[in-house]
Short mmCIF file of C-alpha atoms and ligand atoms in Angstrom, two decimals:
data_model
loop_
_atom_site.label_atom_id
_atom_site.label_comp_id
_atom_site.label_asym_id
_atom_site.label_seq_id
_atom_site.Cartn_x
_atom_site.Cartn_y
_atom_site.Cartn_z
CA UNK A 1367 -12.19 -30.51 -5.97
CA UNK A 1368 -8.44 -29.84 -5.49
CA UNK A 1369 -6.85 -27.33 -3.23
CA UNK A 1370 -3.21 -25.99 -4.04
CA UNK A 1371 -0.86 -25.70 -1.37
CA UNK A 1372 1.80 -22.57 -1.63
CA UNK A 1373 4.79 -23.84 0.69
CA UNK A 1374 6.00 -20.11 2.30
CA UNK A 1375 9.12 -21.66 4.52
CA UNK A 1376 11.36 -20.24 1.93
CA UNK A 1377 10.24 -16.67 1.69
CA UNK A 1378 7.33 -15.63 3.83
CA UNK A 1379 7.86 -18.06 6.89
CA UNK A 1380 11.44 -17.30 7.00
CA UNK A 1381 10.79 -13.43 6.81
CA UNK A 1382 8.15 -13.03 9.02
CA UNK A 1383 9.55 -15.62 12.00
CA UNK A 1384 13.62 -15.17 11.85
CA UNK A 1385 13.57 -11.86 10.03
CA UNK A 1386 14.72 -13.50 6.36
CA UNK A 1387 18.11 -14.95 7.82
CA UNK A 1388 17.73 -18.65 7.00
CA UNK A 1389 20.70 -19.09 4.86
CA UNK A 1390 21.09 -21.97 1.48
CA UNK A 1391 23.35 -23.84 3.06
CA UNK A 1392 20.54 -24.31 6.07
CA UNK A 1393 18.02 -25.56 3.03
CA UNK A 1394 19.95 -26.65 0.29
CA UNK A 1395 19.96 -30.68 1.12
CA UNK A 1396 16.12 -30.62 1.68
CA UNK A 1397 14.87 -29.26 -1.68
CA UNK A 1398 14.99 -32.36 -3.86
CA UNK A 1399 12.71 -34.02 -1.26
CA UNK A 1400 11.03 -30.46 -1.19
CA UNK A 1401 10.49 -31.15 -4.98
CA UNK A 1402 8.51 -34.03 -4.31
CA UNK A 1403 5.54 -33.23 -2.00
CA UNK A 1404 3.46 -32.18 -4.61
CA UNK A 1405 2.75 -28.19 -3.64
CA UNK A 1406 1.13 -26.15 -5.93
CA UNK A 1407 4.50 -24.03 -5.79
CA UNK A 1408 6.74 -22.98 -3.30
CA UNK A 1409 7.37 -18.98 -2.14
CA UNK A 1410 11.01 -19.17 -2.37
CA UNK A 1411 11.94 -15.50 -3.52
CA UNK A 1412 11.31 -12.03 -3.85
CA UNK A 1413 10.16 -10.07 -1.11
CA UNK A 1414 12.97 -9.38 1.67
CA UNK A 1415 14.88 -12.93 0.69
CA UNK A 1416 16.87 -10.58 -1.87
CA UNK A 1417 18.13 -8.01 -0.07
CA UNK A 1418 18.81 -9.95 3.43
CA UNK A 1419 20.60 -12.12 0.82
CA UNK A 1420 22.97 -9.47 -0.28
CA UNK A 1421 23.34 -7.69 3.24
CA UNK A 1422 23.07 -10.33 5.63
CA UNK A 1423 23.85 -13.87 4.13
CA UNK A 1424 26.56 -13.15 1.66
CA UNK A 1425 24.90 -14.76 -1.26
CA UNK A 1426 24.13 -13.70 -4.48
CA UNK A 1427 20.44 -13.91 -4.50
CA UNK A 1428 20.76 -14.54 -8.28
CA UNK A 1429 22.69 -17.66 -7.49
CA UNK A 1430 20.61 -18.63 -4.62
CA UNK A 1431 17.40 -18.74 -7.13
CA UNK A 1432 19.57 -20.97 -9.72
CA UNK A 1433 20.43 -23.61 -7.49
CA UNK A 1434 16.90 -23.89 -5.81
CA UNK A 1435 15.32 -24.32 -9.56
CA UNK A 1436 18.44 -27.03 -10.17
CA UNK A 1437 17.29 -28.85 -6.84
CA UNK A 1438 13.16 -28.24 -7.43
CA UNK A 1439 12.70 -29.08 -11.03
CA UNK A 1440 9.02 -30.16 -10.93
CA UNK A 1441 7.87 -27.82 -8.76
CA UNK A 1442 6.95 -24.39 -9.73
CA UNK A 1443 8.59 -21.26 -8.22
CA UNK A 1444 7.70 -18.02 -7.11
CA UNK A 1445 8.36 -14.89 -5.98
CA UNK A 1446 6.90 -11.60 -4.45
CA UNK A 1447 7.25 -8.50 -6.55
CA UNK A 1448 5.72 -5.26 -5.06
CA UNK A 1449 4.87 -4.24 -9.34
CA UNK A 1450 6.77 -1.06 -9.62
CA UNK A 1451 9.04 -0.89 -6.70
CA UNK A 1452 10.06 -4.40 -7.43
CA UNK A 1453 12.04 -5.52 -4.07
CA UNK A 1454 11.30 -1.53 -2.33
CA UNK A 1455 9.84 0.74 -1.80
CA UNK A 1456 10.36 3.54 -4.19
CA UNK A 1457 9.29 3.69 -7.98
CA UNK A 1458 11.68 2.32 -10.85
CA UNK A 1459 11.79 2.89 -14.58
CA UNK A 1460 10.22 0.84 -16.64
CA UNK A 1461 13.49 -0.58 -18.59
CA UNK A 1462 14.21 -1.97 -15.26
CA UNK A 1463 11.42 -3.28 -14.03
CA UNK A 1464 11.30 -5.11 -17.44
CA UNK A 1465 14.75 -6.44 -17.10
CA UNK A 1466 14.00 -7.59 -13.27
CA UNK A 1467 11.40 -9.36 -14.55
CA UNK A 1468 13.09 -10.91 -17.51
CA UNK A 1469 15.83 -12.16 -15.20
CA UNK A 1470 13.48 -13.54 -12.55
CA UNK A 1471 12.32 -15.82 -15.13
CA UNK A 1472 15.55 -16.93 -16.91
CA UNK A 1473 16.60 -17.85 -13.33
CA UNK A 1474 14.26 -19.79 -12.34
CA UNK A 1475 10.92 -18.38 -11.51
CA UNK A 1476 7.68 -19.37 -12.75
CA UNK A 1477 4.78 -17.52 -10.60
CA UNK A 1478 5.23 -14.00 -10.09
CA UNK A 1479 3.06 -12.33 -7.67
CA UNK A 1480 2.52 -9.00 -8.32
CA UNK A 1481 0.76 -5.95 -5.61
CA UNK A 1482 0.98 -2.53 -5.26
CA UNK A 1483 0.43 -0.97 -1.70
CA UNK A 1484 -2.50 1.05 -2.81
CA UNK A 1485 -3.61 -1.35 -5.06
CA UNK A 1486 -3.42 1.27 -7.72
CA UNK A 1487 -3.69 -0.95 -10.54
CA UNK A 1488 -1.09 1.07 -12.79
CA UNK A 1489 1.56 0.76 -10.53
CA UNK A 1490 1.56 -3.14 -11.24
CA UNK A 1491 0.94 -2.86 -15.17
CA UNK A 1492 4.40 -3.43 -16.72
CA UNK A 1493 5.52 -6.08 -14.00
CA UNK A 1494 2.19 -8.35 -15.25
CA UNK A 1495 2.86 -7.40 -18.68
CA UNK A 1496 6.60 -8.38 -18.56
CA UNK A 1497 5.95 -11.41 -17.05
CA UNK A 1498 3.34 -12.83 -19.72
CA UNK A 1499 5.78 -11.63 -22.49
CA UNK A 1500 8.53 -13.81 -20.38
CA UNK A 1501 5.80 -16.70 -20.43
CA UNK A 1502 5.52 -16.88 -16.56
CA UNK A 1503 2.48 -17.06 -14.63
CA UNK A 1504 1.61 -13.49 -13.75
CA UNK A 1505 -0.35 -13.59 -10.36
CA UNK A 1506 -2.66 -10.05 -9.38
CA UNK A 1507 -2.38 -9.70 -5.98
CA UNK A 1508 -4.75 -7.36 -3.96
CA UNK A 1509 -3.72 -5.70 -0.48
CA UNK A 1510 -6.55 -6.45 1.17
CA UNK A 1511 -7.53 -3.83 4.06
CA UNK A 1512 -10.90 -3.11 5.75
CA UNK A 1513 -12.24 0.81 5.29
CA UNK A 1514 -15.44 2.65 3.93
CA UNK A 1515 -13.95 2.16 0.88
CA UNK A 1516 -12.65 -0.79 0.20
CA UNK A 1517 -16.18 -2.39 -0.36
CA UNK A 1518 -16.42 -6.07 -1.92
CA UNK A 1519 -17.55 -4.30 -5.46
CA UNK A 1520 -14.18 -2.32 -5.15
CA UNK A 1521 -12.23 -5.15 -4.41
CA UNK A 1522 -14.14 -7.42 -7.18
CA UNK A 1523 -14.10 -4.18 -9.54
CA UNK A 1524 -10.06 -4.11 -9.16
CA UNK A 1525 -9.54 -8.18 -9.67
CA UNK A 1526 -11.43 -7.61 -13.04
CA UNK A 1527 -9.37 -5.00 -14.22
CA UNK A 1528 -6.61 -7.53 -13.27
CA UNK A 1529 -8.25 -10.11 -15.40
CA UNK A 1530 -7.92 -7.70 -18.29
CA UNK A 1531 -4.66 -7.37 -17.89
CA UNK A 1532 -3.75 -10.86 -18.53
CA UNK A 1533 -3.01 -12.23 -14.93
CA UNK A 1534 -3.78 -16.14 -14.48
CA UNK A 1535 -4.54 -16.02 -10.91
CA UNK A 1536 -6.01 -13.70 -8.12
CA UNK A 1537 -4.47 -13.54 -4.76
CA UNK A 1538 -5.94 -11.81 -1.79
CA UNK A 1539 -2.88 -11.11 0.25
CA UNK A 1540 -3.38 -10.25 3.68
CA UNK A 1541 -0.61 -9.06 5.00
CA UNK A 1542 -1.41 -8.53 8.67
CA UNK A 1543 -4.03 -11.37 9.34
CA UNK A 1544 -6.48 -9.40 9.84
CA UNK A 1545 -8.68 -11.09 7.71
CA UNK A 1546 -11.43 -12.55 9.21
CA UNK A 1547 -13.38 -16.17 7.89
CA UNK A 1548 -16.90 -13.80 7.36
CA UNK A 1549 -15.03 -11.33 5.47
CA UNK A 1550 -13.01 -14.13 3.31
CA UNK A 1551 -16.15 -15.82 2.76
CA UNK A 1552 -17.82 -13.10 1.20
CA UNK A 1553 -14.62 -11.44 -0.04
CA UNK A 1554 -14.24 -14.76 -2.15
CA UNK A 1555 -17.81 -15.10 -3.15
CA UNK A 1556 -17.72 -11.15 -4.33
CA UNK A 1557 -14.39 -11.85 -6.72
CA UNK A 1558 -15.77 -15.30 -7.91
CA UNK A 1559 -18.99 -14.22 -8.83
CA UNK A 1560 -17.05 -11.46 -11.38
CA UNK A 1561 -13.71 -12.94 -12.42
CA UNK A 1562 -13.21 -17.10 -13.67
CA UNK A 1563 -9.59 -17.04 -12.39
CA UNK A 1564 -7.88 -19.35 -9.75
CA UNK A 1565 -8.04 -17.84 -6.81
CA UNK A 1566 -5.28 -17.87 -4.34
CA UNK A 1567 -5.57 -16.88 -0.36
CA UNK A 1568 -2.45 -15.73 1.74
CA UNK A 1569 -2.85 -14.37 5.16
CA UNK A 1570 -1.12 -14.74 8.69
CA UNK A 1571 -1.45 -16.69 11.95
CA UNK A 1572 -0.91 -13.31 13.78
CA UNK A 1573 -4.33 -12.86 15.34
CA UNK A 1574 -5.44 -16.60 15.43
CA UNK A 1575 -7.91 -16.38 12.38
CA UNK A 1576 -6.32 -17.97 9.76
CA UNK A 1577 -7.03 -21.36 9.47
CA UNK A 1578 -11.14 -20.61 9.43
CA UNK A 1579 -10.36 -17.45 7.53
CA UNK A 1580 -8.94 -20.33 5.24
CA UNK A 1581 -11.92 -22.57 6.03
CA UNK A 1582 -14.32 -20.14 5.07
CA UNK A 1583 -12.48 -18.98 1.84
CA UNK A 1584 -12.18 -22.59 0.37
CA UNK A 1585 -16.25 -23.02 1.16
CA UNK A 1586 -16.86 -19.94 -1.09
CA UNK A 1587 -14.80 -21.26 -4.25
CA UNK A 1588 -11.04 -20.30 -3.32
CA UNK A 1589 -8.14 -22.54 -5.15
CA UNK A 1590 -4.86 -22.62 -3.37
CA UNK A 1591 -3.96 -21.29 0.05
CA UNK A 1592 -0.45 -20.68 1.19
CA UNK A 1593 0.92 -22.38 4.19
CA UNK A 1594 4.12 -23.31 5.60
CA UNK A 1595 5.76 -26.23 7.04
CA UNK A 1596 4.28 -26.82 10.88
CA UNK A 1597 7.56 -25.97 12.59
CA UNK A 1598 8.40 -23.23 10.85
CA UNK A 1599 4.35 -22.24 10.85
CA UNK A 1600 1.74 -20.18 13.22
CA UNK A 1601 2.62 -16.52 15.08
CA UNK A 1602 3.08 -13.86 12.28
CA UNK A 1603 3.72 -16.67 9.32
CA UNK A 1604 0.90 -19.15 7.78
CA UNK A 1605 -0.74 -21.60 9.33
CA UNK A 1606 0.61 -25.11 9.15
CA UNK A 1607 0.75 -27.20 5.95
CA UNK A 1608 -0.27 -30.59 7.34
CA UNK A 1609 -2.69 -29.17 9.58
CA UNK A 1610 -4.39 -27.71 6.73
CA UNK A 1611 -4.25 -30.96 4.50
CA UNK A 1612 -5.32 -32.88 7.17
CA UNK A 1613 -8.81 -30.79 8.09
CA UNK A 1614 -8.99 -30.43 3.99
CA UNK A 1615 -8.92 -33.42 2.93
CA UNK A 1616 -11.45 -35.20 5.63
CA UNK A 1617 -13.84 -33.02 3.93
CA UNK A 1618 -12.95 -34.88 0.51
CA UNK A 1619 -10.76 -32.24 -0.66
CA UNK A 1620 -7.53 -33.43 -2.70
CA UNK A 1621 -4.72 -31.61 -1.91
CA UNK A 1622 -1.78 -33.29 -4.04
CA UNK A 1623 0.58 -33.43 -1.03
CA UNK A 1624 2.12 -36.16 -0.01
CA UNK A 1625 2.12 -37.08 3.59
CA UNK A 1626 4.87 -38.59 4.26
CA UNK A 1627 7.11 -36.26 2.37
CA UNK A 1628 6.18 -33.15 4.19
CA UNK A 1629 6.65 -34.95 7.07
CA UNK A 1630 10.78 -35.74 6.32
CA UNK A 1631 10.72 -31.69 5.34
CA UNK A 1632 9.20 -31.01 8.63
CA UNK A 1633 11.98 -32.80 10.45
CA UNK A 1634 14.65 -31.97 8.58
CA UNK A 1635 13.57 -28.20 9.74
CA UNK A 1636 13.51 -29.17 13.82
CA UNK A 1637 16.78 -28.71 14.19
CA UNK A 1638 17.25 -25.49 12.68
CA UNK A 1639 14.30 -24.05 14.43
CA UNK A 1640 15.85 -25.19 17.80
CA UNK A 1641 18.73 -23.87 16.81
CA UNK A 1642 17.27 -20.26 15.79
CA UNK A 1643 15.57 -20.42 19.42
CA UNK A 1644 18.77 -20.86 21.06
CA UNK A 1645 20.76 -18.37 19.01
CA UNK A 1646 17.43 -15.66 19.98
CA UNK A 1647 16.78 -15.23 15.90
CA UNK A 1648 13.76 -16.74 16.89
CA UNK A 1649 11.59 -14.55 19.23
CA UNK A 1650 9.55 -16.71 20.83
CA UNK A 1651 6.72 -13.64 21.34
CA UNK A 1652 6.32 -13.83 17.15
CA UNK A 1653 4.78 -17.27 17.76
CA UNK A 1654 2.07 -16.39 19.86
CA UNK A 1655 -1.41 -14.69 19.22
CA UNK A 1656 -2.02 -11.07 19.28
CA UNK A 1657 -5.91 -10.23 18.87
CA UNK A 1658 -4.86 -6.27 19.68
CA UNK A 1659 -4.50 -5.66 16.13
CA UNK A 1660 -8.55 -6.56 16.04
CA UNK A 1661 -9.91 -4.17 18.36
CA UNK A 1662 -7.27 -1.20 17.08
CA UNK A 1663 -7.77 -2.52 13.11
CA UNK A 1664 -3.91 -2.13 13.18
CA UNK A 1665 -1.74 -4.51 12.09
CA UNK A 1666 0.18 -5.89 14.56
CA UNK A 1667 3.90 -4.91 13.37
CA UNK A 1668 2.52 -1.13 13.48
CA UNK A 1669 1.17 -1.49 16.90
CA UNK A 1670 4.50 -2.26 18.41
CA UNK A 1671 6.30 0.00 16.54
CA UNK A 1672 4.12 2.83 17.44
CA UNK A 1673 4.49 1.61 20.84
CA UNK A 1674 8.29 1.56 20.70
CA UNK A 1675 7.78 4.91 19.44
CA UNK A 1676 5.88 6.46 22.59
CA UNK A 1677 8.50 4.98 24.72
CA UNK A 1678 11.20 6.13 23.30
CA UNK A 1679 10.16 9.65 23.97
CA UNK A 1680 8.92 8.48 27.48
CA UNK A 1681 5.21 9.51 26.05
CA UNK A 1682 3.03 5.61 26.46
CA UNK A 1683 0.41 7.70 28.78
CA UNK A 1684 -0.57 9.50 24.85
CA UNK A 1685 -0.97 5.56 23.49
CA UNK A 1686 -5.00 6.16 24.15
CA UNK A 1687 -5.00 9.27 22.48
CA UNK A 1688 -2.39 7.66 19.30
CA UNK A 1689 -4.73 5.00 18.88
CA UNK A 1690 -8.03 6.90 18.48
CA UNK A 1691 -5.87 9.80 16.09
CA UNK A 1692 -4.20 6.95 13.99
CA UNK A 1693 -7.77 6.19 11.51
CA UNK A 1694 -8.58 9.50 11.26
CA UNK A 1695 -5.06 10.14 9.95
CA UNK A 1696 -5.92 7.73 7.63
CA UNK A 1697 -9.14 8.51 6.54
CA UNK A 1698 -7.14 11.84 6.17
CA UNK A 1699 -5.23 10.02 3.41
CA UNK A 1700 -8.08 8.38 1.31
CA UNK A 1701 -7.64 5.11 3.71
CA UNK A 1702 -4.36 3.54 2.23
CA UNK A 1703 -3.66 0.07 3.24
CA UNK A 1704 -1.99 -0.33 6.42
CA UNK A 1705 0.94 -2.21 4.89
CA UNK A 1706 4.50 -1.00 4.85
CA UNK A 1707 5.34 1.91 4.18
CA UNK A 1708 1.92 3.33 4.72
CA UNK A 1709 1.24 1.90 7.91
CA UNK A 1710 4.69 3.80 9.60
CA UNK A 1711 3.80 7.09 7.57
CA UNK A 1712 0.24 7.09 9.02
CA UNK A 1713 1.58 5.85 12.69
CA UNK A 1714 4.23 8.11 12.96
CA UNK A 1715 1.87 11.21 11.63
CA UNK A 1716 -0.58 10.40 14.49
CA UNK A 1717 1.59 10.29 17.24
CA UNK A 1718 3.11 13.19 16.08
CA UNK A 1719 -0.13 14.61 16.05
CA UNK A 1720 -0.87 14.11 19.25
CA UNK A 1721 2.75 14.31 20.74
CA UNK A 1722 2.76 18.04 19.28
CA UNK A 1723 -0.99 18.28 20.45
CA UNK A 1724 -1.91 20.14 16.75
CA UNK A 1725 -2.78 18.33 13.95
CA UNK A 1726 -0.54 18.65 10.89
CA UNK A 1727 1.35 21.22 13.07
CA UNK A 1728 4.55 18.75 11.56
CA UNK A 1729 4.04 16.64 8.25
CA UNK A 1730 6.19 13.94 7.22
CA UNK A 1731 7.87 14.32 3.94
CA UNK A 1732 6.93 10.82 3.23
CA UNK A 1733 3.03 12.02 3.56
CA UNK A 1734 4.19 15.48 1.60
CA UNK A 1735 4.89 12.45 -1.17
CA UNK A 1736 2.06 10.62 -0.71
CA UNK A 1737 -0.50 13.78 -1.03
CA UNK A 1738 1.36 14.79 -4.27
CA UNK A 1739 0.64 11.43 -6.09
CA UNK A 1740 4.61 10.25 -6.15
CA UNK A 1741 3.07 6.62 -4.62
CA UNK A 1742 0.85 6.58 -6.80
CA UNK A 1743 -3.53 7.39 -6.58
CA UNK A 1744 -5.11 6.98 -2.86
CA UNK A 1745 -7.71 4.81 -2.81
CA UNK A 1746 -10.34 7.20 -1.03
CA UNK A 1747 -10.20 11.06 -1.21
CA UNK A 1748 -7.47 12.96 0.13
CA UNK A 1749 -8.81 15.37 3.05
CA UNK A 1750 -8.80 18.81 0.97
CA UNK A 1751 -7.68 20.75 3.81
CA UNK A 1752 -4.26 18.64 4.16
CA UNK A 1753 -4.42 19.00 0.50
CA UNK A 1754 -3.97 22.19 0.27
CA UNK A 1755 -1.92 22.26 3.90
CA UNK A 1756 0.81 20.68 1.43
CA UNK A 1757 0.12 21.17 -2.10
CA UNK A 1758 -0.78 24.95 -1.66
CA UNK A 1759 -1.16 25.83 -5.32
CA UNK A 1760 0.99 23.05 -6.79
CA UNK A 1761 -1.16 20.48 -8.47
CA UNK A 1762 -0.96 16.94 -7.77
CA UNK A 1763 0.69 14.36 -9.71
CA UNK A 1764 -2.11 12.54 -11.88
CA UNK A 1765 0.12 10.33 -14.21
CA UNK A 1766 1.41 7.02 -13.36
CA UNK A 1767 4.34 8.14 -11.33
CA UNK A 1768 6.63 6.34 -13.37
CA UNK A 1769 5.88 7.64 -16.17
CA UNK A 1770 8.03 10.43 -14.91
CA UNK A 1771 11.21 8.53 -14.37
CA UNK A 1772 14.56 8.10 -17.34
CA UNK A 1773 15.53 4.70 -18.57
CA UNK A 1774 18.58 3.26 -16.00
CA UNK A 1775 19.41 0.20 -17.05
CA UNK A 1776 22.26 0.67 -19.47
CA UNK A 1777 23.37 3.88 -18.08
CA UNK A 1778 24.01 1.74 -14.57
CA UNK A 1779 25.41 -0.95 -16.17
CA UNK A 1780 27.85 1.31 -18.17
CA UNK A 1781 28.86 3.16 -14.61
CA UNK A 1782 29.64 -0.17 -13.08
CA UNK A 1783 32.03 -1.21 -15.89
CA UNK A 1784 33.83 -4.29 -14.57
CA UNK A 1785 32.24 -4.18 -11.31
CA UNK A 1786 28.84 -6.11 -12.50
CA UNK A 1787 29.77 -9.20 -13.57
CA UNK A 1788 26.31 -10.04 -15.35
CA UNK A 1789 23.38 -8.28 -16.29
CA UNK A 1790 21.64 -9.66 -12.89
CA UNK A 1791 24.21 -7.84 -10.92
CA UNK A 1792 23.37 -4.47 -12.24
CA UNK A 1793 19.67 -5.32 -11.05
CA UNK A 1794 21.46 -5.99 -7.56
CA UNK A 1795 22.91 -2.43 -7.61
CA UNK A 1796 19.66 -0.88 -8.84
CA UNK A 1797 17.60 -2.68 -6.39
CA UNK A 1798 20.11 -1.71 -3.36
CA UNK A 1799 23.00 0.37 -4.46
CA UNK A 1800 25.98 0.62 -1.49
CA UNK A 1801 24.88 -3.38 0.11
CA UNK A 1802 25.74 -4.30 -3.71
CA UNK A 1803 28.45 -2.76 -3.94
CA UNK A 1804 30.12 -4.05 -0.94
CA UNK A 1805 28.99 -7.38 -2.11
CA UNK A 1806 31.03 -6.75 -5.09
CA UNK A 1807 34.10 -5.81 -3.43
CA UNK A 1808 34.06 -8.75 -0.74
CA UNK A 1809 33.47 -11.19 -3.98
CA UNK A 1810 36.46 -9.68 -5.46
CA UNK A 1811 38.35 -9.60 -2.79
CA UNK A 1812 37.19 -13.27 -2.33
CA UNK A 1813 38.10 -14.39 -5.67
CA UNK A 1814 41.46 -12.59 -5.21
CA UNK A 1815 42.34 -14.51 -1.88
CA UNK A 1816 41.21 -17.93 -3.82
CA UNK A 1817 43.39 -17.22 -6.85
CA UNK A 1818 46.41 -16.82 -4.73
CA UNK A 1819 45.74 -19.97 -2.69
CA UNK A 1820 45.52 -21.62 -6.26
CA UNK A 1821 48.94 -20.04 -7.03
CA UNK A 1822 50.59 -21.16 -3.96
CA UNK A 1823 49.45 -24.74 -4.48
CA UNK A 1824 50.60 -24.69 -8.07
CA UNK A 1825 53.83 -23.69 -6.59
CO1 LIG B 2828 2.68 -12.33 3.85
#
C-alpha cells in the first residue's frame, strides 16, 4: 500500500507560517534536489502565493511558476484554485476562469485543486471542467466543517457529484485543523464506501490533531496526505514530512520518499527559517498549539480576529457573550463553513450583535450578499426571519451566480493595450487590478532604467 506525500513548503507552509513572503530567489537552488524526493506533488501555487507575488515580492507569479516547472521536471505541480473566484474572493466570468485555467496549465501546473467555500458544487463546475479539457488532473476539494448539516451522507453525497464531474481525486481540506482522527476516520470510510477515487487529506497542526487525524484517515483507505518539510512544519501549517514517513512506513507503508533527500531540503531551509525568526516574519506564537478553537468550534484565525476586534473597541468583557452569539449567527445562515470570508462575515455579525445588544439591529452588506444567493446556495436553510429582514419582497438569487456575469477577457485585454505584455498578464489585472498595474509600471520603468544602462555601455 503506498501513501502520497503533497510537499506544502511552497504554498501552504509558506502562507500559513510567514504570511506567503518566501521569495524564488530564497527557493530557487533547492528545487532540482526538490525534484528528486519522490512526493506525490508539491503545493507550489495558487492560493495567496499569486497575489503576495505581485504585491509583496515583485515577481511575476507567471514567471515564478515557469521556472519552478524548469527546475521540478518529474515532479508534478499544483495549485489551489477557490473554482469560481479563482485566487479571491468574488465571482468571475466564465471566459476567465477558463483562460486562468488554461494558463495554469501551459505554465506549468499539473494538479489543480479545486473548492468552493460553501461547497456549492456549481461554483467549482467550469474550473474542473477546464482543467480536464487542458488535460490536468482536476482535484474536488471539500471544505470540510462540523454542523447539523454537514452529515457524512452530505459530505459523501457531494464527493459523488464530484466524481460525475470528472475529478480524479477527492480532497478533504481542512482548513482550520479542526478535524479530528474519529471524524477523519469515519469521514474517509463514508466517501470511500461511495466514490473509487484517490483520496487526498489536508489539514493543519493548529490544534495538535493532525498527525492521528492523519493516522486515522490512512487506516480507513485515504491515499496521499499533505505535509511539509519539518522546519518549515507544525503550528498553523502541516505536520512534518519525515515525521510522517517515518511513523508510515514502520507500519509497512511505502511512501516513495527518499530519506536522505528530504533531509538536504530540510537543511537547506534552516537557515531561512532562522532568518525569518530574526527578521519577526516568523511569529513564533503560529508554531504553537491552540486547542481554543475546539471548545469554541472556531477556527483559530477567527478567534483572534474577533478578539482583536473586542479590543479595539475596548469591549473583551462581551467575548463570553460573542462566543455563545457567533453559532447561532451561523445557524442563522444555513451553517456556512467557517473559512474565509464566511468566518469574518459571521464573527463580525455576532459581535455586532451583541456590541449593539439587538440582533440584526446592523447587517453587514457582505451577509445582505450572502442571503441574496450572490456566493452562491447555503448549505442549510437560511433563518426566514433574516430572510425577509433583508430580502423584504425581493427574491433570492437561485442561478449559479455567475451565470449572471459578461465575458471580460478580451474586453480587459483590449483596455490594457500595451500595458499587458501576454495573455497571463491580463489574468494578473483581472485577478487584482491596481497591485497589477503598479507591477506593470515598476517593470516598465525597470526595463527603461536597464535599456539605458545598455546604452551607456554601448557608448
Ligand atoms: Co490549508
Amino acid at each position: 500500500m503506498k501513501i502520497g506525500f503533497t510537499e506544502t513548503v511552497l504554498r501552504d507552509a509558506n502562507q500559513s507560517l510567514i504570511a506567503t513572503r518566501m521569495p524564488l530567489s530564497v527557493f530557487e537552488p533547492i528545487l532540482e534536489k526538490m525534484d528528486q524526493a519522490g512526493y506525490y506533488s508539491v503545493e507550489c501555487w495558487g492560493g495567496a502565493t499569486f497575489d503576495s507575488c505581485l504585491r509583496y515580492l515583485d515577481e511575476d507569479p507567471w514567471e515564478r511558476l515557469r521556472i519552478i516547472k524548469a527546475k521540478m521536471p518529474n515532479t508534478k505541480l499544483q495549485m489551489l484554485l477557490r473554482g469560481q473566484n479563482l485566487l479571491g474572493y468574488k465571482h468571475y466570468p466564465d471566459d476567465v476562469v477558463r483562460k486562468f485555467v488554461q494558463h495554469s496549465v501551459k505554465n506549468g501546473i499539473d494538479i489543480i485543486r479545486i473548492f468552493d467555500a460553501l461547497n456549492d458544487i456549481r461554483n467549482i463546475e467550469v474550473a474542473v471542467d477546464e482543467t480536464l479539457k487542458c488535460g490536468a488532473h482536476a482535484s474536488g476539494a471539500i471544505s470540510y466543517t462540523t454542523s447539523p448539516v454537514h452529515t457524512l451522507a452530505k459530505f459523501a453525497e457531494l464527493c459523488k457529484e464530484m466524481q460525475k464531474m470528472g475529478v480524479q481525486s477527492i480532497c478533504i481540506k481542512d482548513m482550520a485543523g479542526v478535524m479530528s482522527p474519529k471524524e477523519a476516520y469515519d469521514l474517509v470510510s463514508a466517501i470511500k464506501d461511495k466514490v473509487d477515487l484517490p483520496l487526498v487529506l489536508h489539514t493543519h497542526c493548529t490544534t495538535g490533531l493532525a498527525f492521528m487525524t492523519y493516522l486515522k484517515g490512512i487506516e480507513a483507505g485515504a491515499d496521499v496526505i499533505d505535509t511539509s518539510i519539518s522546519i518549515f512544519s507544525g503550528g498553523t501549517a502541516q505536520p512534518a514530512t519525515e515525521t510522517l514517513a517515518y511513523a508510515l512506513e514502520q507500519f509497512g507503508y511505502e511512501t516513495g520518499l527518499r530519506h536522505d533527500v528530504l533531509k538536504d531540503v530540510n537543511d537547506f531551509f534552516k537557515p531561512y527559517f532562522n532568518e525569518c525568526l530574526a527578521t519577526g516574519l516568523l511569529d513564533p506564537t503560529v508554531m504553537g498549539t491552540a486547542t481554543e478553537a475546539l471548545d469554541y468550534k472556531i477556527p483559530g484565525g477567527m478567534l483572534s480576529n474577533l478578539i482583536s476586534q473586542l479590543k479595539s473597541q475596548n469591549a473583551m468583557d462581551k467575548f463570553p457573550e460573542v462566543l455563545e452569539e457567533t453559532p447561532r449567527v451561523r445557524k442563522d445562515m444555513g451553517y456556512p463553513p467557517l473559512v474565509t470570508p464566511l468566518s469574518q462575515m459571521v464573527g463580525v455579525q455576532a459581535a455586532t450583535n451583541v456590541l449593539l445588544g439587538e440582533r440584526y439591529k446592523s447587517i453587514g452588506k457582505e451577509i445582505k450578499a450572502y442571503v441574496r444567493g450572490e456566493y452562491g446556495r447555503a448549505p442549510g436553510e437560511i433563518d426566514q426571519e433574516l430572510k425577509k429582514k433583508i430580502l423584504g419582497d425581493e427574491k433570492p438569487i437561485e442561478c449559479r451566480p455567475a451565470d449572471l456575469l459578461e465575458p471580460e477577457f478580451e474586453k480587459t485585454k483590449a483596455m490594457l493595450g500595451d500595458r499587458a505584455e501576454s495573455d497571463e498578464d491580463v489574468l494578473s489585472y483581472i485577478a487584482f487590478p491596481q497591485v497589477a498595474e503598479k507591477f506593470f509600471a515598476d517593470r516598465e520603468k525597470k526595463m527603461q532604467n536597464m535599456a539605458r544602462y545598455s546604452i551607456e555601455a554601448i557608448e
